[in-house]
């Protein structure tokens, strides 16, 4: 049975249409809004007053006019609503806030060694509360807090359903939310990074996004949307087997791509990424050999992905900070050399938003939800 559309639904829809038009246009006049949306001027005026009272829009100067009064220009107030993103890492947490445009307002990286304990979760929650208080955010201003975790999460964001890297499979969001008076959700860290890439890279339609952090994470993007799949692990190419009976993987299998193409696979025990690449750029033979071997293996994995998906592959995450043109040229050449198909081409590209993409992406989910619901 079709739902009856009420006057309230129409009014709400008009409000949403007007706000989103202002949001996407940047600056626009009342008359232009009425013309584009085919609405009467009194209706537009009423909704603009309503949006101004909510603090979501404001007059932002005037448009030039050769005749009569100059029309007021309306723009959104980006910081009318704020979302918090928290990246949870092995030795630190990254807390940041984003506005309605997805731009980072404030960011803090805090050294904090992970432990699966009540004390750790409580301490992190208090650090977030301190961050919110220090930035003078109001309760009504905050949309929610997204936690980017190294593991697959439930569809509702309330549980971690696969979190072997940190040993927190089954973890419930209440470990954080009990201390925080805001909506809280878990999000898979790789999907967060891909979410950021989609937000800021309008050219993306279909792609495989690889989050190349300490642990590898793959995300499938189709028609500009992250694909979850039937069980929530669509695109998790990191656990495809690359070498039968190869290196042990944290998932319990052997020879996974994770064990050969993640940052952990590249570095020696206790070696820092900065130190590795400094030695590499300084011409250390040992580091150059290790890097060549790594790129050769990564090329085989990328070729496998491309044969299955036949779409662009975006390299993101921490490793992408360090890749220079010479590295990319070599990786593309190696990948083409192992490909069986003649369609050689540059299907491998670097992320356009590598810095803090995981934490930003965790915050963007609440921004996206707000823009859809207004």
mmCIF file of C-alpha atoms in Angstrom:
data_model
loop_
_atom_site.group_PDB
_atom_site.id
_atom_site.type_symbol
_atom_site.label_atom_id
_atom_site.label_comp_id
_atom_site.label_asym_id
_atom_site.label_seq_id
_atom_site.Cartn_x
_atom_site.Cartn_y
_atom_site.Cartn_z
ATOM 1 C CA UNK A 1 0.000 0.000 0.000
ATOM 2 C CA UNK A 2 1.366 3.431 -0.946
ATOM 3 C CA UNK A 3 1.972 5.843 1.912
ATOM 4 C CA UNK A 4 -0.232 8.935 1.878
ATOM 5 C CA UNK A 5 1.840 12.082 1.420
ATOM 6 C CA UNK A 6 0.866 14.683 4.038
ATOM 7 C CA UNK A 7 1.223 18.474 4.005
ATOM 8 C CA UNK A 8 3.945 18.018 6.638
ATOM 9 C CA UNK A 9 5.881 15.718 4.264
ATOM 10 C CA UNK A 10 5.684 18.311 1.484
ATOM 11 C CA UNK A 11 6.864 21.108 3.785
ATOM 12 C CA UNK A 12 9.751 19.005 5.041
ATOM 13 C CA UNK A 13 10.670 18.068 1.475
ATOM 14 C CA UNK A 14 10.675 21.732 0.445
ATOM 15 C CA UNK A 15 12.942 22.568 3.372
ATOM 16 C CA UNK A 16 15.329 19.784 2.360
ATOM 17 C CA UNK A 17 15.301 20.823 -1.298
ATOM 18 C CA UNK A 18 16.100 24.432 -0.436
ATOM 19 C CA UNK A 19 18.849 23.596 2.047
ATOM 20 C CA UNK A 20 20.533 21.135 -0.301
ATOM 21 C CA UNK A 21 20.345 23.591 -3.210
ATOM 22 C CA UNK A 22 22.076 26.249 -1.088
ATOM 23 C CA UNK A 23 24.559 23.613 0.121
ATOM 24 C CA UNK A 24 25.501 22.525 -3.401
ATOM 25 C CA UNK A 25 25.447 25.990 -4.979
ATOM 26 C CA UNK A 26 27.526 27.844 -2.394
ATOM 27 C CA UNK A 27 25.707 31.166 -2.762
ATOM 28 C CA UNK A 28 22.253 31.722 -4.182
ATOM 29 C CA UNK A 29 19.443 34.294 -4.095
ATOM 30 C CA UNK A 30 15.861 33.766 -2.985
ATOM 31 C CA UNK A 31 14.559 34.354 -6.522
ATOM 32 C CA UNK A 32 17.021 31.844 -7.975
ATOM 33 C CA UNK A 33 15.904 29.237 -5.421
ATOM 34 C CA UNK A 34 12.257 29.785 -6.368
ATOM 35 C CA UNK A 35 13.052 29.533 -10.073
ATOM 36 C CA UNK A 36 15.206 26.416 -9.838
ATOM 37 C CA UNK A 37 12.823 24.521 -7.557
ATOM 38 C CA UNK A 38 9.609 25.864 -9.104
ATOM 39 C CA UNK A 39 8.391 27.117 -5.726
ATOM 40 C CA UNK A 40 6.544 30.312 -4.846
ATOM 41 C CA UNK A 41 8.493 33.191 -3.295
ATOM 42 C CA UNK A 42 6.377 33.139 -0.085
ATOM 43 C CA UNK A 43 7.159 29.410 0.356
ATOM 44 C CA UNK A 44 10.874 30.002 -0.192
ATOM 45 C CA UNK A 45 10.862 32.995 2.188
ATOM 46 C CA UNK A 46 9.191 30.935 4.901
ATOM 47 C CA UNK A 47 11.700 28.093 4.596
ATOM 48 C CA UNK A 48 14.668 30.464 4.527
ATOM 49 C CA UNK A 49 13.494 32.030 7.786
ATOM 50 C CA UNK A 50 13.115 28.544 9.276
ATOM 51 C CA UNK A 51 16.628 27.521 8.203
ATOM 52 C CA UNK A 52 18.076 30.795 9.519
ATOM 53 C CA UNK A 53 16.415 30.236 12.909
ATOM 54 C CA UNK A 54 18.035 26.793 13.035
ATOM 55 C CA UNK A 55 21.380 28.434 12.338
ATOM 56 C CA UNK A 56 21.865 26.321 9.210
ATOM 57 C CA UNK A 57 22.045 29.200 6.724
ATOM 58 C CA UNK A 58 22.765 32.929 6.773
ATOM 59 C CA UNK A 59 22.820 35.928 4.458
ATOM 60 C CA UNK A 60 26.304 36.216 3.030
ATOM 61 C CA UNK A 61 26.529 39.515 1.170
ATOM 62 C CA UNK A 62 24.598 40.527 -1.942
ATOM 63 C CA UNK A 63 24.653 39.833 -5.647
ATOM 64 C CA UNK A 64 25.555 42.633 -8.030
ATOM 65 C CA UNK A 65 22.614 44.234 -9.801
ATOM 66 C CA UNK A 66 22.379 46.968 -12.429
ATOM 67 C CA UNK A 67 18.773 47.689 -11.536
ATOM 68 C CA UNK A 68 16.892 47.884 -8.267
ATOM 69 C CA UNK A 69 17.902 46.453 -4.949
ATOM 70 C CA UNK A 70 20.670 43.900 -4.820
ATOM 71 C CA UNK A 71 19.478 40.393 -3.939
ATOM 72 C CA UNK A 72 20.733 38.868 -0.697
ATOM 73 C CA UNK A 73 23.045 35.875 -1.123
ATOM 74 C CA UNK A 74 22.305 32.868 1.063
ATOM 75 C CA UNK A 75 24.955 30.354 2.142
ATOM 76 C CA UNK A 76 25.025 27.483 4.585
ATOM 77 C CA UNK A 77 26.760 27.839 7.952
ATOM 78 C CA UNK A 78 29.208 24.912 7.763
ATOM 79 C CA UNK A 79 29.830 24.753 11.509
ATOM 80 C CA UNK A 80 26.159 24.751 12.408
ATOM 81 C CA UNK A 81 26.617 21.018 12.815
ATOM 82 C CA UNK A 82 29.794 19.144 13.689
ATOM 83 C CA UNK A 83 30.741 15.467 13.597
ATOM 84 C CA UNK A 84 33.576 13.758 15.465
ATOM 85 C CA UNK A 85 35.784 11.049 13.961
ATOM 86 C CA UNK A 86 38.100 8.893 16.066
ATOM 87 C CA UNK A 87 40.779 6.681 14.523
ATOM 88 C CA UNK A 88 41.825 3.900 16.900
ATOM 89 C CA UNK A 89 45.371 2.686 16.226
ATOM 90 C CA UNK A 90 47.786 0.395 18.032
ATOM 91 C CA UNK A 91 49.840 3.194 19.592
ATOM 92 C CA UNK A 92 47.710 6.307 19.178
ATOM 93 C CA UNK A 93 44.265 7.730 18.630
ATOM 94 C CA UNK A 94 43.373 10.528 16.214
ATOM 95 C CA UNK A 95 40.419 12.720 17.207
ATOM 96 C CA UNK A 96 39.098 15.299 14.782
ATOM 97 C CA UNK A 97 35.983 17.272 14.026
ATOM 98 C CA UNK A 98 34.510 18.028 10.608
ATOM 99 C CA UNK A 99 31.877 20.529 9.535
ATOM 100 C CA UNK A 100 28.967 20.103 7.141
ATOM 101 C CA UNK A 101 31.292 20.475 4.161
ATOM 102 C CA UNK A 102 33.551 17.694 5.437
ATOM 103 C CA UNK A 103 36.379 20.092 6.191
ATOM 104 C CA UNK A 104 38.469 19.391 9.282
ATOM 105 C CA UNK A 105 37.942 21.995 12.011
ATOM 106 C CA UNK A 106 40.348 20.638 14.646
ATOM 107 C CA UNK A 107 42.532 17.555 14.889
ATOM 108 C CA UNK A 108 44.601 15.943 17.635
ATOM 109 C CA UNK A 109 46.876 12.894 17.564
ATOM 110 C CA UNK A 110 47.363 11.450 21.044
ATOM 111 C CA UNK A 111 49.792 8.698 22.001
ATOM 112 C CA UNK A 112 47.737 5.926 23.542
ATOM 113 C CA UNK A 113 48.720 2.258 23.375
ATOM 114 C CA UNK A 114 45.712 0.075 22.657
ATOM 115 C CA UNK A 115 44.559 -2.507 25.165
ATOM 116 C CA UNK A 116 41.289 -4.379 25.139
ATOM 117 C CA UNK A 117 40.229 -3.231 28.598
ATOM 118 C CA UNK A 118 37.527 -1.176 30.258
ATOM 119 C CA UNK A 119 40.124 1.318 31.452
ATOM 120 C CA UNK A 120 41.337 1.946 27.890
ATOM 121 C CA UNK A 121 37.849 2.542 26.490
ATOM 122 C CA UNK A 122 36.954 4.827 29.404
ATOM 123 C CA UNK A 123 40.183 6.817 28.989
ATOM 124 C CA UNK A 124 39.589 7.274 25.253
ATOM 125 C CA UNK A 125 36.013 8.413 25.914
ATOM 126 C CA UNK A 126 37.279 11.005 28.407
ATOM 127 C CA UNK A 127 39.844 12.239 25.872
ATOM 128 C CA UNK A 128 37.006 12.741 23.401
ATOM 129 C CA UNK A 129 34.939 14.586 26.018
ATOM 130 C CA UNK A 130 37.910 16.843 26.740
ATOM 131 C CA UNK A 131 38.294 17.511 23.000
ATOM 132 C CA UNK A 132 34.618 18.506 22.735
ATOM 133 C CA UNK A 133 34.781 20.769 25.802
ATOM 134 C CA UNK A 134 38.017 22.458 24.689
ATOM 135 C CA UNK A 135 36.499 23.307 21.310
ATOM 136 C CA UNK A 136 33.345 24.693 22.998
ATOM 137 C CA UNK A 137 31.014 22.505 20.944
ATOM 138 C CA UNK A 138 27.372 22.571 22.040
ATOM 139 C CA UNK A 139 25.372 19.406 22.578
ATOM 140 C CA UNK A 140 22.850 20.342 19.867
ATOM 141 C CA UNK A 141 25.698 21.104 17.470
ATOM 142 C CA UNK A 142 27.205 17.613 17.553
ATOM 143 C CA UNK A 143 25.746 15.004 15.213
ATOM 144 C CA UNK A 144 27.652 12.006 16.543
ATOM 145 C CA UNK A 145 30.974 10.266 17.087
ATOM 146 C CA UNK A 146 32.304 7.705 14.610
ATOM 147 C CA UNK A 147 34.956 5.217 15.720
ATOM 148 C CA UNK A 148 37.133 3.870 12.920
ATOM 149 C CA UNK A 149 38.196 0.367 13.942
ATOM 150 C CA UNK A 150 40.462 -2.246 12.408
ATOM 151 C CA UNK A 151 37.779 -4.835 11.821
ATOM 152 C CA UNK A 152 34.436 -5.528 10.166
ATOM 153 C CA UNK A 153 31.449 -3.982 11.885
ATOM 154 C CA UNK A 154 27.766 -4.819 12.035
ATOM 155 C CA UNK A 155 25.446 -2.953 9.668
ATOM 156 C CA UNK A 156 24.038 -0.872 12.536
ATOM 157 C CA UNK A 157 27.528 0.038 13.743
ATOM 158 C CA UNK A 158 26.950 -1.374 17.210
ATOM 159 C CA UNK A 159 29.368 -4.322 17.149
ATOM 160 C CA UNK A 160 32.677 -5.432 15.742
ATOM 161 C CA UNK A 161 31.959 -8.760 14.085
ATOM 162 C CA UNK A 162 35.525 -9.534 12.982
ATOM 163 C CA UNK A 163 38.397 -7.851 14.781
ATOM 164 C CA UNK A 164 41.292 -10.272 15.023
ATOM 165 C CA UNK A 165 43.990 -7.605 14.556
ATOM 166 C CA UNK A 166 43.210 -6.114 17.960
ATOM 167 C CA UNK A 167 41.451 -9.112 19.481
ATOM 168 C CA UNK A 168 38.128 -7.344 19.980
ATOM 169 C CA UNK A 169 35.715 -9.447 17.934
ATOM 170 C CA UNK A 170 32.263 -9.012 19.492
ATOM 171 C CA UNK A 171 33.071 -5.627 21.036
ATOM 172 C CA UNK A 172 29.948 -3.535 21.658
ATOM 173 C CA UNK A 173 29.736 0.224 21.062
ATOM 174 C CA UNK A 174 28.617 0.667 24.676
ATOM 175 C CA UNK A 175 32.275 0.424 25.769
ATOM 176 C CA UNK A 176 32.484 4.024 24.512
ATOM 177 C CA UNK A 177 28.888 5.266 24.408
ATOM 178 C CA UNK A 178 28.274 4.676 28.136
ATOM 179 C CA UNK A 179 30.586 7.616 28.787
ATOM 180 C CA UNK A 180 29.463 9.845 25.898
ATOM 181 C CA UNK A 181 26.119 11.591 25.609
ATOM 182 C CA UNK A 182 26.063 11.486 21.803
ATOM 183 C CA UNK A 183 25.194 8.954 19.081
ATOM 184 C CA UNK A 184 28.188 6.616 18.626
ATOM 185 C CA UNK A 185 28.952 4.056 15.919
ATOM 186 C CA UNK A 186 31.737 1.704 14.862
ATOM 187 C CA UNK A 187 32.959 1.865 11.263
ATOM 188 C CA UNK A 188 35.512 -0.299 9.441
ATOM 189 C CA UNK A 189 38.698 1.770 9.083
ATOM 190 C CA UNK A 190 39.277 0.898 5.412
ATOM 191 C CA UNK A 191 35.698 1.812 4.535
ATOM 192 C CA UNK A 192 36.168 5.104 6.385
ATOM 193 C CA UNK A 193 39.202 5.915 4.248
ATOM 194 C CA UNK A 194 37.287 4.995 1.084
ATOM 195 C CA UNK A 195 34.373 7.137 2.244
ATOM 196 C CA UNK A 196 36.706 10.133 2.487
ATOM 197 C CA UNK A 197 38.086 9.430 -0.979
ATOM 198 C CA UNK A 198 34.593 9.328 -2.483
ATOM 199 C CA UNK A 199 33.611 12.561 -0.717
ATOM 200 C CA UNK A 200 36.569 14.563 -2.027
ATOM 201 C CA UNK A 201 37.190 12.845 -5.364
ATOM 202 C CA UNK A 202 34.261 13.500 -7.679
ATOM 203 C CA UNK A 203 35.879 11.472 -10.459
ATOM 204 C CA UNK A 204 35.321 8.160 -8.652
ATOM 205 C CA UNK A 205 32.608 5.925 -10.053
ATOM 206 C CA UNK A 206 33.873 2.342 -9.955
ATOM 207 C CA UNK A 207 37.116 1.483 -8.162
ATOM 208 C CA UNK A 208 38.881 -0.753 -5.694
ATOM 209 C CA UNK A 209 40.268 1.300 -2.809
ATOM 210 C CA UNK A 210 43.238 -0.138 -0.935
ATOM 211 C CA UNK A 211 43.880 1.295 2.514
ATOM 212 C CA UNK A 212 47.583 0.571 2.897
ATOM 213 C CA UNK A 213 48.138 1.028 6.602
ATOM 214 C CA UNK A 214 49.842 -1.223 9.151
ATOM 215 C CA UNK A 215 47.141 -3.676 8.081
ATOM 216 C CA UNK A 216 45.768 -3.805 4.541
ATOM 217 C CA UNK A 217 42.125 -3.157 3.790
ATOM 218 C CA UNK A 218 40.209 -3.362 0.521
ATOM 219 C CA UNK A 219 36.919 -1.628 -0.330
ATOM 220 C CA UNK A 220 34.794 -2.067 -3.460
ATOM 221 C CA UNK A 221 33.224 1.102 -4.895
ATOM 222 C CA UNK A 222 30.469 0.895 -7.517
ATOM 223 C CA UNK A 223 28.574 3.901 -8.882
ATOM 224 C CA UNK A 224 30.270 6.102 -6.298
ATOM 225 C CA UNK A 225 29.002 3.970 -3.407
ATOM 226 C CA UNK A 226 30.786 1.595 -1.042
ATOM 227 C CA UNK A 227 29.559 -1.949 -1.581
ATOM 228 C CA UNK A 228 28.998 -3.973 1.582
ATOM 229 C CA UNK A 229 27.985 -7.317 0.059
ATOM 230 C CA UNK A 230 25.715 -9.893 1.649
ATOM 231 C CA UNK A 231 27.896 -10.369 4.725
ATOM 232 C CA UNK A 232 29.599 -6.985 4.981
ATOM 233 C CA UNK A 233 33.048 -7.935 3.669
ATOM 234 C CA UNK A 234 32.760 -7.040 -0.018
ATOM 235 C CA UNK A 235 36.149 -5.902 -1.299
ATOM 236 C CA UNK A 236 38.174 -7.447 1.543
ATOM 237 C CA UNK A 237 40.862 -8.580 -0.880
ATOM 238 C CA UNK A 238 43.484 -8.590 1.876
ATOM 239 C CA UNK A 239 42.524 -12.149 2.799
ATOM 240 C CA UNK A 240 42.727 -13.605 -0.694
ATOM 241 C CA UNK A 241 45.526 -16.176 -0.784
ATOM 242 C CA UNK A 242 48.558 -15.048 -2.770
ATOM 243 C CA UNK A 243 51.112 -17.699 -1.779
ATOM 244 C CA UNK A 244 49.915 -21.236 -0.895
ATOM 245 C CA UNK A 245 51.379 -22.277 2.475
ATOM 246 C CA UNK A 246 53.040 -18.853 2.669
ATOM 247 C CA UNK A 247 53.463 -16.499 5.597
ATOM 248 C CA UNK A 248 51.111 -16.695 8.557
ATOM 249 C CA UNK A 249 48.280 -14.151 8.545
ATOM 250 C CA UNK A 250 46.547 -12.830 11.650
ATOM 251 C CA UNK A 251 43.269 -14.236 10.266
ATOM 252 C CA UNK A 252 44.574 -17.779 10.814
ATOM 253 C CA UNK A 253 45.279 -18.596 7.154
ATOM 254 C CA UNK A 254 48.605 -18.709 5.349
ATOM 255 C CA UNK A 255 49.810 -16.691 2.377
ATOM 256 C CA UNK A 256 47.172 -13.933 2.462
ATOM 257 C CA UNK A 257 47.827 -10.741 0.510
ATOM 258 C CA UNK A 258 47.809 -8.988 3.885
ATOM 259 C CA UNK A 259 50.973 -10.882 4.834
ATOM 260 C CA UNK A 260 52.849 -9.579 1.775
ATOM 261 C CA UNK A 261 51.421 -6.169 0.857
ATOM 262 C CA UNK A 262 50.620 -4.378 4.128
ATOM 263 C CA UNK A 263 53.036 -1.956 5.798
ATOM 264 C CA UNK A 264 53.636 -4.613 8.457
ATOM 265 C CA UNK A 265 54.818 -6.966 5.730
ATOM 266 C CA UNK A 266 57.282 -4.396 4.431
ATOM 267 C CA UNK A 267 58.899 -3.411 7.721
ATOM 268 C CA UNK A 268 61.083 -5.336 10.121
ATOM 269 C CA UNK A 269 60.046 -5.736 13.750
ATOM 270 C CA UNK A 270 60.014 -2.318 15.509
ATOM 271 C CA UNK A 271 61.076 -0.554 12.290
ATOM 272 C CA UNK A 272 59.373 2.795 11.651
ATOM 273 C CA UNK A 273 57.955 3.682 8.254
ATOM 274 C CA UNK A 274 59.793 7.024 8.283
ATOM 275 C CA UNK A 275 63.092 5.282 8.943
ATOM 276 C CA UNK A 276 62.571 2.741 6.176
ATOM 277 C CA UNK A 277 61.852 5.348 3.510
ATOM 278 C CA UNK A 278 64.660 7.626 4.633
ATOM 279 C CA UNK A 279 67.113 4.763 4.236
ATOM 280 C CA UNK A 280 65.516 3.844 0.899
ATOM 281 C CA UNK A 281 65.802 7.377 -0.490
ATOM 282 C CA UNK A 282 69.389 7.548 0.797
ATOM 283 C CA UNK A 283 70.212 4.562 -1.402
ATOM 284 C CA UNK A 284 70.598 1.769 1.180
ATOM 285 C CA UNK A 285 71.118 -1.464 -0.863
ATOM 286 C CA UNK A 286 69.298 -3.579 1.722
ATOM 287 C CA UNK A 287 66.253 -1.295 1.727
ATOM 288 C CA UNK A 288 66.254 -1.001 -2.055
ATOM 289 C CA UNK A 289 66.241 -4.783 -2.405
ATOM 290 C CA UNK A 290 63.446 -5.137 0.103
ATOM 291 C CA UNK A 291 61.438 -2.415 -1.652
ATOM 292 C CA UNK A 292 61.903 -4.031 -5.075
ATOM 293 C CA UNK A 293 60.699 -7.382 -3.724
ATOM 294 C CA UNK A 294 57.703 -5.690 -2.102
ATOM 295 C CA UNK A 295 56.711 -3.881 -5.313
ATOM 296 C CA UNK A 296 57.011 -7.077 -7.369
ATOM 297 C CA UNK A 297 54.663 -8.909 -5.025
ATOM 298 C CA UNK A 298 52.263 -5.965 -4.852
ATOM 299 C CA UNK A 299 52.212 -5.853 -8.664
ATOM 300 C CA UNK A 300 51.073 -9.481 -8.832
ATOM 301 C CA UNK A 301 48.278 -8.740 -6.348
ATOM 302 C CA UNK A 302 47.184 -5.624 -8.246
ATOM 303 C CA UNK A 303 47.108 -7.545 -11.518
ATOM 304 C CA UNK A 304 44.916 -10.206 -9.908
ATOM 305 C CA UNK A 305 42.518 -7.528 -8.655
ATOM 306 C CA UNK A 306 42.408 -5.857 -12.045
ATOM 307 C CA UNK A 307 41.706 -9.110 -13.888
ATOM 308 C CA UNK A 308 38.700 -9.747 -11.656
ATOM 309 C CA UNK A 309 37.338 -6.203 -11.420
ATOM 310 C CA UNK A 310 38.693 -4.371 -14.510
ATOM 311 C CA UNK A 311 38.461 -0.982 -12.808
ATOM 312 C CA UNK A 312 40.718 1.644 -11.267
ATOM 313 C CA UNK A 313 42.696 0.766 -8.148
ATOM 314 C CA UNK A 314 43.303 3.593 -5.683
ATOM 315 C CA UNK A 315 46.236 3.301 -3.293
ATOM 316 C CA UNK A 316 45.469 5.113 -0.052
ATOM 317 C CA UNK A 317 46.487 4.975 3.573
ATOM 318 C CA UNK A 318 49.807 5.732 5.218
ATOM 319 C CA UNK A 319 51.971 4.056 2.578
ATOM 320 C CA UNK A 320 50.621 6.403 -0.085
ATOM 321 C CA UNK A 321 52.252 9.373 1.725
ATOM 322 C CA UNK A 322 55.662 7.988 0.843
ATOM 323 C CA UNK A 323 55.139 6.957 -2.765
ATOM 324 C CA UNK A 324 56.857 9.177 -5.323
ATOM 325 C CA UNK A 325 56.500 9.296 -9.117
ATOM 326 C CA UNK A 326 59.403 6.893 -9.563
ATOM 327 C CA UNK A 327 57.698 4.328 -7.315
ATOM 328 C CA UNK A 328 54.400 4.645 -9.170
ATOM 329 C CA UNK A 329 56.052 4.349 -12.579
ATOM 330 C CA UNK A 330 57.869 1.219 -11.460
ATOM 331 C CA UNK A 331 54.750 -0.311 -9.915
ATOM 332 C CA UNK A 332 52.713 0.326 -13.066
ATOM 333 C CA UNK A 333 55.481 -1.151 -15.219
ATOM 334 C CA UNK A 334 55.721 -4.264 -13.020
ATOM 335 C CA UNK A 335 51.940 -4.718 -13.002
ATOM 336 C CA UNK A 336 51.736 -4.425 -16.783
ATOM 337 C CA UNK A 337 54.613 -6.898 -17.170
ATOM 338 C CA UNK A 338 52.714 -9.656 -15.356
ATOM 339 C CA UNK A 339 49.369 -8.957 -17.006
ATOM 340 C CA UNK A 340 48.151 -11.394 -19.639
ATOM 341 C CA UNK A 341 45.874 -8.856 -21.312
ATOM 342 C CA UNK A 342 46.973 -6.264 -23.882
ATOM 343 C CA UNK A 343 44.983 -3.441 -22.277
ATOM 344 C CA UNK A 344 48.006 -1.915 -20.618
ATOM 345 C CA UNK A 345 47.232 1.332 -18.943
ATOM 346 C CA UNK A 346 47.531 3.424 -15.851
ATOM 347 C CA UNK A 347 44.689 1.973 -13.823
ATOM 348 C CA UNK A 348 46.638 2.469 -10.575
ATOM 349 C CA UNK A 349 46.399 5.873 -8.918
ATOM 350 C CA UNK A 350 47.196 7.482 -5.592
ATOM 351 C CA UNK A 351 44.570 8.682 -3.156
ATOM 352 C CA UNK A 352 43.670 12.361 -3.405
ATOM 353 C CA UNK A 353 43.121 12.560 0.362
ATOM 354 C CA UNK A 354 45.695 10.469 2.223
ATOM 355 C CA UNK A 355 46.043 12.458 5.498
ATOM 356 C CA UNK A 356 43.805 11.295 8.379
ATOM 357 C CA UNK A 357 41.403 9.804 5.819
ATOM 358 C CA UNK A 358 40.325 7.110 8.293
ATOM 359 C CA UNK A 359 39.216 9.531 11.033
ATOM 360 C CA UNK A 360 37.684 11.954 8.532
ATOM 361 C CA UNK A 361 35.676 9.156 6.946
ATOM 362 C CA UNK A 362 34.333 8.044 10.335
ATOM 363 C CA UNK A 363 32.999 11.549 10.942
ATOM 364 C CA UNK A 364 31.526 11.899 7.448
ATOM 365 C CA UNK A 365 28.939 9.165 8.006
ATOM 366 C CA UNK A 366 27.060 11.402 10.438
ATOM 367 C CA UNK A 367 27.350 14.385 8.071
ATOM 368 C CA UNK A 368 25.975 12.300 5.205
ATOM 369 C CA UNK A 369 23.095 11.062 7.330
ATOM 370 C CA UNK A 370 22.215 14.608 8.383
ATOM 371 C CA UNK A 371 22.195 15.859 4.782
ATOM 372 C CA UNK A 372 19.903 12.984 3.781
ATOM 373 C CA UNK A 373 17.521 13.469 6.712
ATOM 374 C CA UNK A 374 17.120 17.244 6.846
#
